[in-house]
XYZ file of C-alpha atoms in Angstrom:
291
model
C 13.857 17.493 29.956
C 15.279 20.100 31.269
C 14.500 23.651 29.640
C 16.193 26.994 30.239
C 14.022 29.552 32.165
C 11.868 31.662 29.811
C 12.071 29.400 26.956
C 9.076 28.028 25.870
C 8.778 24.563 24.183
C 7.372 24.552 20.695
C 5.278 21.310 19.724
C 6.733 18.887 17.439
C 3.805 19.273 15.077
C 4.200 23.086 14.858
C 8.203 22.831 14.408
C 7.418 20.389 11.339
C 4.427 22.551 9.992
C 6.904 25.769 9.991
C 9.785 23.742 8.463
C 7.693 22.740 5.720
C 6.403 26.278 5.289
C 9.914 27.891 5.642
C 11.394 25.210 2.830
C 8.438 26.065 0.585
C 9.115 29.862 0.927
C 12.951 29.372 0.282
C 12.020 26.861 -2.755
C 9.860 29.704 -4.157
C 12.287 32.321 -3.512
C 15.297 30.609 -5.309
C 12.918 29.701 -8.252
C 11.833 33.684 -8.443
C 15.775 34.485 -8.510
C 16.336 31.946 -11.262
C 13.541 33.124 -13.547
C 14.417 36.730 -13.041
C 18.077 35.954 -14.079
C 17.025 33.681 -16.982
C 14.440 36.811 -18.260
C 16.928 39.431 -17.609
C 19.778 37.461 -19.391
C 17.803 36.905 -22.426
C 16.320 40.765 -22.511
C 19.781 41.995 -22.429
C 21.101 39.593 -25.029
C 17.899 40.629 -27.015
C 18.619 44.604 -26.668
C 22.231 44.197 -27.430
C 22.060 41.887 -30.318
C 24.979 40.107 -28.648
C 25.272 36.146 -29.401
C 25.852 33.900 -26.576
C 29.250 32.534 -26.238
C 29.714 28.973 -25.442
C 30.306 29.352 -21.483
C 27.228 31.839 -21.712
C 24.987 29.465 -23.227
C 25.805 26.662 -21.065
C 25.076 28.965 -18.061
C 21.589 29.871 -19.410
C 20.900 26.072 -20.063
C 21.682 25.110 -16.513
C 19.607 28.267 -15.122
C 16.990 26.998 -17.429
C 16.844 23.412 -15.827
C 17.056 24.902 -12.511
C 13.885 26.702 -12.905
C 12.236 23.628 -14.413
C 13.498 21.610 -11.526
C 12.590 24.050 -8.789
C 9.178 24.253 -10.143
C 8.898 20.421 -10.389
C 10.115 20.278 -6.800
C 7.496 23.034 -5.601
C 4.347 21.242 -7.440
C 5.755 17.716 -6.005
C 5.769 19.425 -2.195
C 2.308 21.028 -2.860
C 0.697 18.003 -4.313
C 2.360 16.156 -1.146
C 0.969 18.494 1.619
C -2.627 18.218 -0.163
C -2.315 14.184 0.069
C -1.042 14.388 3.928
C -4.035 16.829 4.754
C -6.142 14.517 3.016
C -4.705 11.281 4.842
C -4.767 13.286 8.016
C -8.649 13.970 7.481
C -9.202 9.931 6.786
C -7.076 8.786 9.609
C -9.411 11.064 12.048
C -12.713 10.298 10.659
C -11.221 6.615 11.179
C -10.452 7.044 14.596
C -13.654 8.827 15.322
C -15.528 5.554 13.895
C -13.588 3.332 15.750
C -13.924 5.008 18.891
C -17.754 4.895 18.670
C -17.452 1.575 17.681
C -15.763 0.813 20.773
C -18.210 2.466 22.819
C -21.066 0.820 21.348
C -19.333 -2.797 21.800
C -18.944 -1.597 25.569
C -22.591 -0.796 25.998
C -23.865 -3.943 24.436
C -21.379 -6.234 26.224
C -22.420 -4.665 29.509
C -26.284 -5.309 28.701
C -25.159 -8.805 27.845
C -23.442 -9.405 31.069
C -25.858 -7.791 33.081
C -23.764 -5.325 34.720
C -25.228 -2.699 37.191
C -24.829 0.961 36.665
C -22.178 0.955 39.626
C -20.342 -2.168 37.935
C -20.137 -0.647 34.467
C -18.416 2.711 36.107
C -15.966 0.074 38.061
C -15.294 -1.967 34.991
C -14.615 1.557 33.004
C -12.642 2.547 35.346
C -10.341 -0.732 35.714
C -10.152 -0.295 31.877
C -8.196 2.807 32.250
C -5.927 1.095 34.571
C -6.849 2.555 37.894
C -6.149 0.358 40.975
C -8.521 -0.603 43.670
C -7.766 2.134 45.832
C -7.575 4.801 42.869
C -11.023 3.558 42.063
C -12.650 3.792 45.504
C -11.037 7.306 45.732
C -12.533 8.591 42.634
C -15.880 7.228 43.266
C -15.662 8.121 47.175
C -16.385 4.906 48.532
C -14.697 2.208 50.663
C -11.890 -0.146 48.848
C -13.987 -3.027 50.394
C -16.868 -2.041 48.413
C -14.738 -1.894 45.061
C -13.187 -5.298 45.717
C -16.848 -6.981 46.130
C -17.927 -5.153 42.912
C -14.745 -6.144 40.868
C -15.327 -9.637 42.293
C -19.102 -9.490 40.850
C -17.817 -8.017 37.512
C -15.208 -11.073 37.173
C -18.041 -13.565 38.040
C -20.532 -11.810 35.456
C -18.167 -11.727 32.575
C -16.561 -15.320 33.518
C -12.825 -14.001 34.206
C -10.578 -14.187 37.054
C -8.536 -11.000 36.945
C -8.009 -7.564 35.518
C -5.719 -9.040 32.990
C -8.145 -11.508 31.666
C -10.940 -8.586 31.807
C -9.091 -6.527 29.378
C -8.273 -9.568 27.105
C -11.853 -10.398 26.973
C -13.083 -6.822 26.312
C -10.029 -6.478 23.659
C -11.493 -9.979 22.069
C -15.059 -8.543 21.924
C -13.984 -5.260 20.401
C -11.797 -7.176 17.743
C -14.532 -9.707 16.666
C -17.188 -6.923 16.728
C -18.054 -5.441 13.170
C -18.091 -1.913 12.886
C -21.403 -0.119 13.969
C -21.257 3.707 11.986
C -24.010 5.676 11.709
C -26.019 4.535 8.772
C -26.314 6.684 5.745
C -29.377 9.066 5.299
C -31.745 8.668 2.738
C -30.223 10.002 -0.412
C -26.816 10.416 0.877
C -23.681 9.135 -0.585
C -21.020 7.189 0.866
C -18.603 4.203 0.508
C -20.840 1.112 1.101
C -17.960 -1.337 0.758
C -15.603 0.026 3.493
C -14.805 -1.903 6.449
C -15.780 1.208 8.185
C -19.323 0.613 7.160
C -19.501 -2.617 8.215
C -18.646 -4.329 4.749
C -16.975 -7.707 4.453
C -15.159 -9.575 2.159
C -16.979 -13.348 1.931
C -15.167 -15.318 -0.835
C -12.813 -14.909 -3.961
C -11.154 -16.714 -6.695
C -7.731 -17.059 -4.383
C -5.458 -14.917 -2.367
C -2.223 -15.834 -3.484
C -0.095 -12.640 -2.797
C -2.490 -10.549 -0.874
C -5.964 -10.940 0.973
C -9.234 -9.909 -0.477
C -10.107 -7.983 2.758
C -7.607 -5.048 1.789
C -10.212 -4.165 -0.697
C -12.572 -2.823 2.244
C -9.841 -0.487 3.861
C -10.726 3.252 3.842
C -7.187 4.671 3.256
C -5.686 4.313 -0.331
C -2.986 1.495 -0.845
C 0.538 2.607 -0.614
C 1.928 -0.138 -2.676
C 0.302 -3.069 -4.687
C 0.758 -5.477 -1.793
C -1.979 -3.549 0.065
C -4.633 -4.457 -2.480
C -6.099 -7.885 -3.366
C -4.160 -9.903 -5.564
C -4.753 -13.291 -7.168
C -2.507 -16.062 -8.556
C -0.931 -14.919 -12.019
C -1.881 -17.395 -15.038
C -0.988 -17.340 -18.621
C -4.440 -18.708 -19.520
C -7.316 -16.695 -20.018
C -9.810 -17.003 -16.681
C -11.907 -14.782 -14.309
C -11.263 -13.560 -10.722
C -13.713 -12.666 -8.691
C -14.765 -11.533 -5.067
C -17.862 -11.481 -3.225
C -18.526 -8.329 -0.673
C -21.281 -7.863 1.766
C -22.300 -4.117 1.407
C -22.255 -2.389 4.834
C -25.898 -1.577 4.354
C -28.493 -2.051 1.447
C -28.170 1.003 -0.920
C -28.322 1.939 -4.797
C -24.903 1.606 -6.504
C -24.114 4.895 -8.419
C -20.598 3.753 -9.218
C -17.836 1.024 -8.551
C -14.528 2.111 -7.858
C -11.708 -0.615 -9.162
C -8.197 1.251 -8.101
C -5.141 -0.434 -10.006
C -2.631 2.381 -9.869
C -0.134 0.375 -8.357
C -0.776 -2.576 -11.052
C 1.833 -2.301 -13.718
C 1.224 -4.517 -17.013
C -1.056 -7.149 -15.730
C -4.047 -5.253 -14.752
C -7.299 -6.664 -16.142
C -8.511 -5.261 -19.273
C -12.135 -5.062 -18.282
C -14.414 -5.929 -15.060
C -17.819 -6.727 -14.631
C -19.947 -5.971 -11.453
C -22.942 -8.178 -10.267
C -25.284 -7.222 -7.399
C -28.071 -9.506 -5.192
C -29.870 -8.794 -2.067
C -29.399 -11.702 0.047
C -29.274 -10.822 3.926
C -28.224 -13.676 5.992
C -26.777 -15.816 3.075
C -23.771 -18.236 3.379
C -20.836 -17.060 1.575
C -20.676 -20.845 -0.346
C -24.583 -20.629 -1.044
C -23.837 -16.960 -2.653
C -20.862 -18.056 -4.908
C -23.053 -20.718 -6.302
C -26.181 -18.607 -6.850
C -27.889 -17.602 -9.969
C -29.775 -14.664 -8.533
C -27.076 -12.474 -9.317
C -27.875 -9.297 -11.843
C -25.271 -7.112 -13.814
């Protein structure tokens, strides 16, 4: 995109932030104007003891409604900004944990494949999309050496091309469980989050939406992003078995039903047991659970 000399481009994020600040300032300014106008109007009529005419009364009512509407808009915008900042912070934390998980997966697979230090460097450059010539220039070596190292990498991993290499690494990452830093002793955290390595093992049914949604770190934007079982007019119990990311003492269990209107359960019960390596079918039939 061409720009005129002497004009600097402003990042879109800065523009949106400035626009929100300007909008809030205008909103508060309009609200202050109407508040002052209403107060002055009431004081003048009170001092002069002049009764309101029909048109004046309608005008006053609309000004009061405008103050109420602007106040509600300002509070809503403030709450939205706070929510946006919280979601941005959670997204940043998620990206950082996924990035650390990807690095951990790569290191583990490099060890499993038996790659040398040089082959690991070449593999990382291939993942970044560099060509053989660019890799040779970056490593200050001959293209023939890079070709030989690439052939050795493909043979050890069991692939035949760069595309297959990328697919293999992506598959390994998607199949890998999160590897976050464990919580320190005495620290609080969400042990039932997928970012902590938690897994949903079994449930009564997933008629409307998956049980894995319970483990997502971000709040659900609507009911479809939670776990929703089949509706029934008869009394019954629905349940889900969750393997926590690491052993710990549960201080609280949060069941968020904010998007469920009218058909949420009246009560819930939580049970737990320590069963590392147990199969899901065995857990659902075990009598070793404790409330």
